[in-house]
Short mmCIF file of N, CA and C in Angstrom, two decimals:
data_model
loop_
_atom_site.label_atom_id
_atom_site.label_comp_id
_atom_site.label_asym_id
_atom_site.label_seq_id
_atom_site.Cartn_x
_atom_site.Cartn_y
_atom_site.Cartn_z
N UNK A 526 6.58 -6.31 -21.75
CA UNK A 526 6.60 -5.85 -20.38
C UNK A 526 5.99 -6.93 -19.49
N UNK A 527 6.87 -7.17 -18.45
CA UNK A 527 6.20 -8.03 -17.43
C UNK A 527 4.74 -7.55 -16.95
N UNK A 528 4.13 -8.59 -16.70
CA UNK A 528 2.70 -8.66 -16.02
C UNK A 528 2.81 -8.47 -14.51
N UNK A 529 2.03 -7.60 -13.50
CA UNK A 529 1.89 -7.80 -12.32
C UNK A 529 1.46 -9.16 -11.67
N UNK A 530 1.99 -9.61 -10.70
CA UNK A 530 1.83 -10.73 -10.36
C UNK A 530 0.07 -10.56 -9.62
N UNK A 531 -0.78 -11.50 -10.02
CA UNK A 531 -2.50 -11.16 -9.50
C UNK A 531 -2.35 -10.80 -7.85
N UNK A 532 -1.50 -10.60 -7.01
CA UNK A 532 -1.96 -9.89 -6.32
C UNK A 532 -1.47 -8.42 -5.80
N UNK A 533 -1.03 -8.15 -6.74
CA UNK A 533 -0.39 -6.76 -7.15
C UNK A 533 -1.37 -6.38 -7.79
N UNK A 534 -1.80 -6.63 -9.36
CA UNK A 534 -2.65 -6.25 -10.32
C UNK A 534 -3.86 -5.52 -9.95
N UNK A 535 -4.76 -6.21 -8.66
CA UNK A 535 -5.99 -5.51 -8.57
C UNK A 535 -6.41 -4.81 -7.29
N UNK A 536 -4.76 -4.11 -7.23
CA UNK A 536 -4.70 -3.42 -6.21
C UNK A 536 -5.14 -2.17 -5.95
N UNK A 537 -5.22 -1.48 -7.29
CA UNK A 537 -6.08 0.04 -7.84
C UNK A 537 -6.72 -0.40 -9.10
N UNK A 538 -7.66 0.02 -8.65
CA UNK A 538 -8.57 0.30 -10.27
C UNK A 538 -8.28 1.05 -11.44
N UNK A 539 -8.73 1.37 -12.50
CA UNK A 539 -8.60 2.58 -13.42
C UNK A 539 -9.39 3.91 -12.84
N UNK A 540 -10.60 3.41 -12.05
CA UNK A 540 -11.19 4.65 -11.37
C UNK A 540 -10.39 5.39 -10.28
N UNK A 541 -10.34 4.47 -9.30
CA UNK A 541 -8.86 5.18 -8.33
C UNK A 541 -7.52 5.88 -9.03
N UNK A 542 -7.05 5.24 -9.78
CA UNK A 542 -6.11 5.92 -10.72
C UNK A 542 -6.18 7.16 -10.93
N UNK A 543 -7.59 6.91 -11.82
CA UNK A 543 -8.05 8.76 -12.33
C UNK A 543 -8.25 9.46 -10.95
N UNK A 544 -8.81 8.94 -9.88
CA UNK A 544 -9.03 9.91 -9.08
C UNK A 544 -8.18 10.21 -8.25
N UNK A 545 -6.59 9.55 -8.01
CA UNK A 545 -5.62 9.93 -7.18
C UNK A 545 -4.80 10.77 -9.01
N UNK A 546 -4.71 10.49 -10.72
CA UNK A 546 -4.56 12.28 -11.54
C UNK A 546 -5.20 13.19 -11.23
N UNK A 547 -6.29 13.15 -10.88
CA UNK A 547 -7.03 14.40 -10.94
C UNK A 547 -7.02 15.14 -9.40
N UNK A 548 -6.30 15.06 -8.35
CA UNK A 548 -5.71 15.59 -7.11
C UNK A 548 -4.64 16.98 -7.72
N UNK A 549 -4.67 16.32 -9.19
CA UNK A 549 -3.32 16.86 -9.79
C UNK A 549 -1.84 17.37 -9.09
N UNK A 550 -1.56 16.89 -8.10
CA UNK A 550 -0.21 16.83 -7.54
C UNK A 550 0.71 16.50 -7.97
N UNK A 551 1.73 16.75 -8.38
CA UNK A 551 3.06 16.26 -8.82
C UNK A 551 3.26 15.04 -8.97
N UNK A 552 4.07 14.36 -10.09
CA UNK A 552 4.20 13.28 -9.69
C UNK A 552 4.55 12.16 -8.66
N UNK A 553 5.62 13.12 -8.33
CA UNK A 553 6.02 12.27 -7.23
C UNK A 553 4.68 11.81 -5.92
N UNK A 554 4.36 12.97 -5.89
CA UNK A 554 3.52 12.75 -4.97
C UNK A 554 2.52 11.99 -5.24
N UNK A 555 1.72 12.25 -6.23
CA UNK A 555 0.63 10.80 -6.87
C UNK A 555 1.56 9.33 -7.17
N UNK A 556 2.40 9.55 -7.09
CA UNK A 556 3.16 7.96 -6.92
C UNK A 556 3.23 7.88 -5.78
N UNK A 557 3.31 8.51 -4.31
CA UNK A 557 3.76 8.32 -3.05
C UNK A 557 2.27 7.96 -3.08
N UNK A 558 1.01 8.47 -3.68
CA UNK A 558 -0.29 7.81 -3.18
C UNK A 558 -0.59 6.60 -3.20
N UNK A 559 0.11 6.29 -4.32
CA UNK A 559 -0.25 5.24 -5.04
C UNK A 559 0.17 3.65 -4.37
N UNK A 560 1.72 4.13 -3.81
CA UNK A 560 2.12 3.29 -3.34
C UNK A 560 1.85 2.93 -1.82
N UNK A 561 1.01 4.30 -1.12
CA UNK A 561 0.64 3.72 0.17
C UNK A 561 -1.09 3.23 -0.40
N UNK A 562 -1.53 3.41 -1.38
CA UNK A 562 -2.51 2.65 -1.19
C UNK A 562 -2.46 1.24 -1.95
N UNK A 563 -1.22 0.96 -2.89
CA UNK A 563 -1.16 -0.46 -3.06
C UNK A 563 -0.77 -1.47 -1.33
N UNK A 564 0.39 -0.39 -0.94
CA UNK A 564 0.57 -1.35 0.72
C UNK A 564 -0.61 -1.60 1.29
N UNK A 565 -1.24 -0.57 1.62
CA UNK A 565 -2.35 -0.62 2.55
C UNK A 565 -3.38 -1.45 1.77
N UNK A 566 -3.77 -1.78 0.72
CA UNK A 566 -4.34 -2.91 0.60
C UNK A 566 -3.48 -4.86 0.84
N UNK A 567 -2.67 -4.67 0.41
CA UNK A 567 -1.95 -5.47 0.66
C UNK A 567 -1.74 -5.84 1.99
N UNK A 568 -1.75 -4.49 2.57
CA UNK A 568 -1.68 -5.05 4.90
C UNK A 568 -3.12 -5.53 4.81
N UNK A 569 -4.28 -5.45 4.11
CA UNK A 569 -5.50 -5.12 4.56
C UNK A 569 -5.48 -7.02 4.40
N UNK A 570 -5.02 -7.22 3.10
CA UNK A 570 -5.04 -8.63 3.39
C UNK A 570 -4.29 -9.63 4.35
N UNK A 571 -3.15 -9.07 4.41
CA UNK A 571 -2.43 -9.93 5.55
C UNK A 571 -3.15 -9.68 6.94
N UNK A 572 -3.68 -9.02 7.32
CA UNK A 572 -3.95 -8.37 8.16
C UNK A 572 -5.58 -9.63 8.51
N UNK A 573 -6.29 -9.62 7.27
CA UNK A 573 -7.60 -10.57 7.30
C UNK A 573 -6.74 -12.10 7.66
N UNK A 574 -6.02 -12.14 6.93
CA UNK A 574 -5.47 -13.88 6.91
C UNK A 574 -5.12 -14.05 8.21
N UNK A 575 -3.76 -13.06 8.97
CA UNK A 575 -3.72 -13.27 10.05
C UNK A 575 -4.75 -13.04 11.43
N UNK A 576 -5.56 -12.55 10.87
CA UNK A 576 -6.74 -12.11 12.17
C UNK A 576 -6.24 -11.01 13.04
N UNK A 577 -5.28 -10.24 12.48
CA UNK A 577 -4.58 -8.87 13.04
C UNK A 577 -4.26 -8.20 13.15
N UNK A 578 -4.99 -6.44 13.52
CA UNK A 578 -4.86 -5.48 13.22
C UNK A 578 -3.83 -5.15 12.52
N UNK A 579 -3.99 -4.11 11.61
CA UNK A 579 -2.44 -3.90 10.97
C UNK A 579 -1.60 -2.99 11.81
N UNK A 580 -2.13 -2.27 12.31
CA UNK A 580 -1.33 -1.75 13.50
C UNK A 580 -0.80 -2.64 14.45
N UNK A 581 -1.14 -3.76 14.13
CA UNK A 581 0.25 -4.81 15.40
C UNK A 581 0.68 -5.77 14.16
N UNK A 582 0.94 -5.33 13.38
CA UNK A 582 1.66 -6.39 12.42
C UNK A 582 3.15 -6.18 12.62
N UNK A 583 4.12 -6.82 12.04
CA UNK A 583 5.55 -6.63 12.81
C UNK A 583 6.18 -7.25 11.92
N UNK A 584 7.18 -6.31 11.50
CA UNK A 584 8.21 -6.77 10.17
C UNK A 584 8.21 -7.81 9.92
N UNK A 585 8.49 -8.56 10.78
CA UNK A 585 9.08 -10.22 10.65
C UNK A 585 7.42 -10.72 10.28
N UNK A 586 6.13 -10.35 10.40
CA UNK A 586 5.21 -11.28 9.93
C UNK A 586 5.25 -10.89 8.43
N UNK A 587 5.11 -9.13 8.45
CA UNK A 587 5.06 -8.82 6.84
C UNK A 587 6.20 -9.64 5.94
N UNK A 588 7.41 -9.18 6.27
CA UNK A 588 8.76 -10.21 5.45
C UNK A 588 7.98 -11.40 5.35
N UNK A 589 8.01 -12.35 6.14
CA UNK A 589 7.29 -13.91 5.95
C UNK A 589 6.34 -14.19 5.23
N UNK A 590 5.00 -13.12 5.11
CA UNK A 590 4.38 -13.30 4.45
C UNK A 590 4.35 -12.74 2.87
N UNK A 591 5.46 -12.01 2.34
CA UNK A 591 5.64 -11.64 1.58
C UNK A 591 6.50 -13.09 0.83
N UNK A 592 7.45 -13.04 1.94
CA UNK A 592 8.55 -14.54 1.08
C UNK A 592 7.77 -15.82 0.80
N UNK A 593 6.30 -15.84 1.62
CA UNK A 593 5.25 -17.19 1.13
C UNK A 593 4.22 -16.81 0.36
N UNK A 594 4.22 -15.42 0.00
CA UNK A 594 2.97 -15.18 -1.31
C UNK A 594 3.61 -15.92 -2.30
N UNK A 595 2.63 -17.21 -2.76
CA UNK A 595 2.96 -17.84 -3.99
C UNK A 595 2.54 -16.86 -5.14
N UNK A 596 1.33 -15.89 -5.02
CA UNK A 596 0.97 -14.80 -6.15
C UNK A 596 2.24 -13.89 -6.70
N UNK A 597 2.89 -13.67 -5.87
CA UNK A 597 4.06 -13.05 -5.79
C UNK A 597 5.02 -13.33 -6.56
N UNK A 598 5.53 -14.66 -5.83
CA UNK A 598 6.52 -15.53 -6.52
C UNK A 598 6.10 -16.05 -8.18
N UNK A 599 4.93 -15.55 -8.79
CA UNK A 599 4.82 -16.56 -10.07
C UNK A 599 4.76 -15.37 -11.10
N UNK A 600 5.09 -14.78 -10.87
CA UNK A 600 5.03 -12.84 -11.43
C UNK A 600 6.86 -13.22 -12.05
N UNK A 601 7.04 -13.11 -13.43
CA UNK A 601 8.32 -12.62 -14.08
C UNK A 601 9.22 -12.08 -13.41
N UNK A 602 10.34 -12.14 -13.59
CA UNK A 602 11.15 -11.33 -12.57
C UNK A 602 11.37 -11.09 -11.71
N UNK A 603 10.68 -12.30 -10.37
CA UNK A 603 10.58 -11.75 -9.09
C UNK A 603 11.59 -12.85 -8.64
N UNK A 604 12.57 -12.09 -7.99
CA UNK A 604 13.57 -12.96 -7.25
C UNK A 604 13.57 -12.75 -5.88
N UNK A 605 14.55 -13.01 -5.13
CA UNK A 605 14.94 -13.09 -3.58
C UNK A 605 15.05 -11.37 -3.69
N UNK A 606 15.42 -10.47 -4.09
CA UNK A 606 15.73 -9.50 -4.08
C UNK A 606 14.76 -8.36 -3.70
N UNK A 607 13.67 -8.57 -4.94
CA UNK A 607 12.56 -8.07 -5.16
C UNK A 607 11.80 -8.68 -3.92
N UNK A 608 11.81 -9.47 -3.50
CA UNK A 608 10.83 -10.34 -2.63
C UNK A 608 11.09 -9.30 -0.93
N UNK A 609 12.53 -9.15 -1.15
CA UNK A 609 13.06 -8.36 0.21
C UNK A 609 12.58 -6.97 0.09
N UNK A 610 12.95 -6.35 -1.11
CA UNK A 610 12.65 -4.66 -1.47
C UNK A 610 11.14 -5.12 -0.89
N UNK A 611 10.12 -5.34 -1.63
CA UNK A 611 8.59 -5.12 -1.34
C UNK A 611 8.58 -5.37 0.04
N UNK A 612 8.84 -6.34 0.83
CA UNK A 612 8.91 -6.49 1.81
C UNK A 612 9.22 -5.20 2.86
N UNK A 613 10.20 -4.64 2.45
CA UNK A 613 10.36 -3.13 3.43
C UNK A 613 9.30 -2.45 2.97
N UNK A 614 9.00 -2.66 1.80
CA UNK A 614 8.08 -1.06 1.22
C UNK A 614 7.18 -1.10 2.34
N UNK A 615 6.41 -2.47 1.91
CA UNK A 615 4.82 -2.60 2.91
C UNK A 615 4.99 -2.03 4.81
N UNK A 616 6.53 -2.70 4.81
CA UNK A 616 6.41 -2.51 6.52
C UNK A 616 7.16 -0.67 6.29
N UNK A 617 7.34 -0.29 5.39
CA UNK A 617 7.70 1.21 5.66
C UNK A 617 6.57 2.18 5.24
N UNK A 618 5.41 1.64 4.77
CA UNK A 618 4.12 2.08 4.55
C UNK A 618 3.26 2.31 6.04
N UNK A 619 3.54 1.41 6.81
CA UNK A 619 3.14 1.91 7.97
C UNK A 619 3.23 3.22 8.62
N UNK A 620 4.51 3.52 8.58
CA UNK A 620 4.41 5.33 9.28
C UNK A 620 3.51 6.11 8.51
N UNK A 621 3.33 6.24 7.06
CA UNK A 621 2.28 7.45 6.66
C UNK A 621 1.66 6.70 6.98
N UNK A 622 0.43 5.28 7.06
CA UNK A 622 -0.51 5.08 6.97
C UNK A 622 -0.85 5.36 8.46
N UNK A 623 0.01 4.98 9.40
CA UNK A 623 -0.33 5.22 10.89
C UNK A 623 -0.55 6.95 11.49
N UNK A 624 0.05 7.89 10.72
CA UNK A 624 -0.22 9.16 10.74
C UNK A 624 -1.42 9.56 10.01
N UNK A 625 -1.72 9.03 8.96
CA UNK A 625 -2.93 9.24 8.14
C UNK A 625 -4.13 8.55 9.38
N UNK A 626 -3.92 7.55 9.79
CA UNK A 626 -5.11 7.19 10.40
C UNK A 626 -5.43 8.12 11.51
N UNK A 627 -4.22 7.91 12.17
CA UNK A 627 -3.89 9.44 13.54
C UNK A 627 -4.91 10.46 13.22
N UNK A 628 -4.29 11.19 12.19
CA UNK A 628 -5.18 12.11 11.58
C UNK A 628 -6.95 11.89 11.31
N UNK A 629 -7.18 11.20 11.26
CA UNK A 629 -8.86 10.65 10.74
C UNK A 629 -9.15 10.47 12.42
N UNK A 630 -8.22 10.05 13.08
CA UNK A 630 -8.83 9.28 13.71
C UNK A 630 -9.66 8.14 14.07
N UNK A 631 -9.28 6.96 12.82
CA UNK A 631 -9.34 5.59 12.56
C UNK A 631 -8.81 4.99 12.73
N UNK A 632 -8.64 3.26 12.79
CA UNK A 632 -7.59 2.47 12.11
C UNK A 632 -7.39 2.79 11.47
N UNK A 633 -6.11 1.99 10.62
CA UNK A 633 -5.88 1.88 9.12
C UNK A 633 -6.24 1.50 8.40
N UNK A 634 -7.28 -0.14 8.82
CA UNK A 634 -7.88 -0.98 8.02
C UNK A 634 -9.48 -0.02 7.82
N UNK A 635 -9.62 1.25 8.87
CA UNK A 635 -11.14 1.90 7.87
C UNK A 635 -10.41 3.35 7.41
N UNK A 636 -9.62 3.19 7.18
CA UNK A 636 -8.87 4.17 5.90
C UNK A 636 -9.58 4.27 4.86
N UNK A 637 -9.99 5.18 3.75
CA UNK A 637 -10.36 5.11 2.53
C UNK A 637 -9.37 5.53 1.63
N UNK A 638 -9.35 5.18 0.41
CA UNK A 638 -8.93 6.10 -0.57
C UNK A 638 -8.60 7.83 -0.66
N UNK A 639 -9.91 7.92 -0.68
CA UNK A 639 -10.13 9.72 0.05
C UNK A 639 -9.25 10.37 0.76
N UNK A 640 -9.28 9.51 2.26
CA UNK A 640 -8.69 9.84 3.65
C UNK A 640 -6.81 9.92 2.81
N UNK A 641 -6.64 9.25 2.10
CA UNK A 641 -5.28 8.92 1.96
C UNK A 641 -4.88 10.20 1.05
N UNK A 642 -5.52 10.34 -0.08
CA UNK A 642 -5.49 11.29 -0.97
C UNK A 642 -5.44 13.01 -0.84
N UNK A 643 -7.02 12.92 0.38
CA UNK A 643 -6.33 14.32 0.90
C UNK A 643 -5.72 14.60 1.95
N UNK A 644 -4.76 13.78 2.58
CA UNK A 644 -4.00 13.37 3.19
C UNK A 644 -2.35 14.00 3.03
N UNK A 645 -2.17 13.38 1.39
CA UNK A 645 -1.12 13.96 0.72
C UNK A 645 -1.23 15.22 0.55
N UNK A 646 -2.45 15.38 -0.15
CA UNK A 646 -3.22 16.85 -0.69
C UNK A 646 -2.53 18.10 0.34
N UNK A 647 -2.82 17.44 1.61
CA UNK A 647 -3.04 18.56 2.47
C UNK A 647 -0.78 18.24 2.99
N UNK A 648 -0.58 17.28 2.95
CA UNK A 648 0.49 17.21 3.59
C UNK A 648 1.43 18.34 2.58
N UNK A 649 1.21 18.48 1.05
CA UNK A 649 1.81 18.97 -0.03
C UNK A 649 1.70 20.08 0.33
N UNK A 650 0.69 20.53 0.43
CA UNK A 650 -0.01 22.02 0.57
C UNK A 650 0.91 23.15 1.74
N UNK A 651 1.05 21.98 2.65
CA UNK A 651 1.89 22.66 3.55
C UNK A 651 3.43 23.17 3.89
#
């Protein structure tokens, strides 16, 4: 099995893990966690590099900076393809994360884990 490319890899812990199973929500839905909190770390860094909120980040910086992650590119299997898919994910991670913050009443970049988790929790519930 391919390896995550290192800046994918230490994007959740084994502790976060267990604690977005034990929400015990469906799968789907603990994968929908999972994947707005791999984006949202991932904006958290583009977001430091560029010096800019992730709430004004804008497709065309995310795409770009996705097509110049060399971490990215040295990961098995990653072609032009894959490089484009991730690329939407992160900039389509924005709407829950921008409603999740809505909701807190934060940015995105002081989002927690938590905030995201019962977030779903509560979005499921309803």
């Amino acid at each position: 099995m391919a390896e995550l490319p290192q800046s994918l890899s230490g994007l959740l812990t084994l502790e976060e893990n267990t604690q977005i199973d034990q929400t015990l929500l469906p799968t789907r839905e603990r994968f929908s966690i999972r994947l707005t909190v791999y984006c949202w770390r991932y904006l958290q860094q583009l977001s430091e590099k560029l010096q800019t909120p992730i709430e004004s980040l804008q497709s065309e910086q995310i795409h770009e900076w996705v097509s110049k992650d060399t971490q990215l590119q040295d990961g098995q299997h990653v072609d032009a393809d894959f490089m484009d898919w991730f690329s939407h994910l992160v900039t389509s991670s924005l709407k829950p994360l921008g409603a999740i913050a809505k909701h807190y009443q934060v940015s995105i970049h002081e989002l927690a884990l938590e905030d995201i988790t019962q977030w779903y929790q509560q979005s499921y519930s309803t």
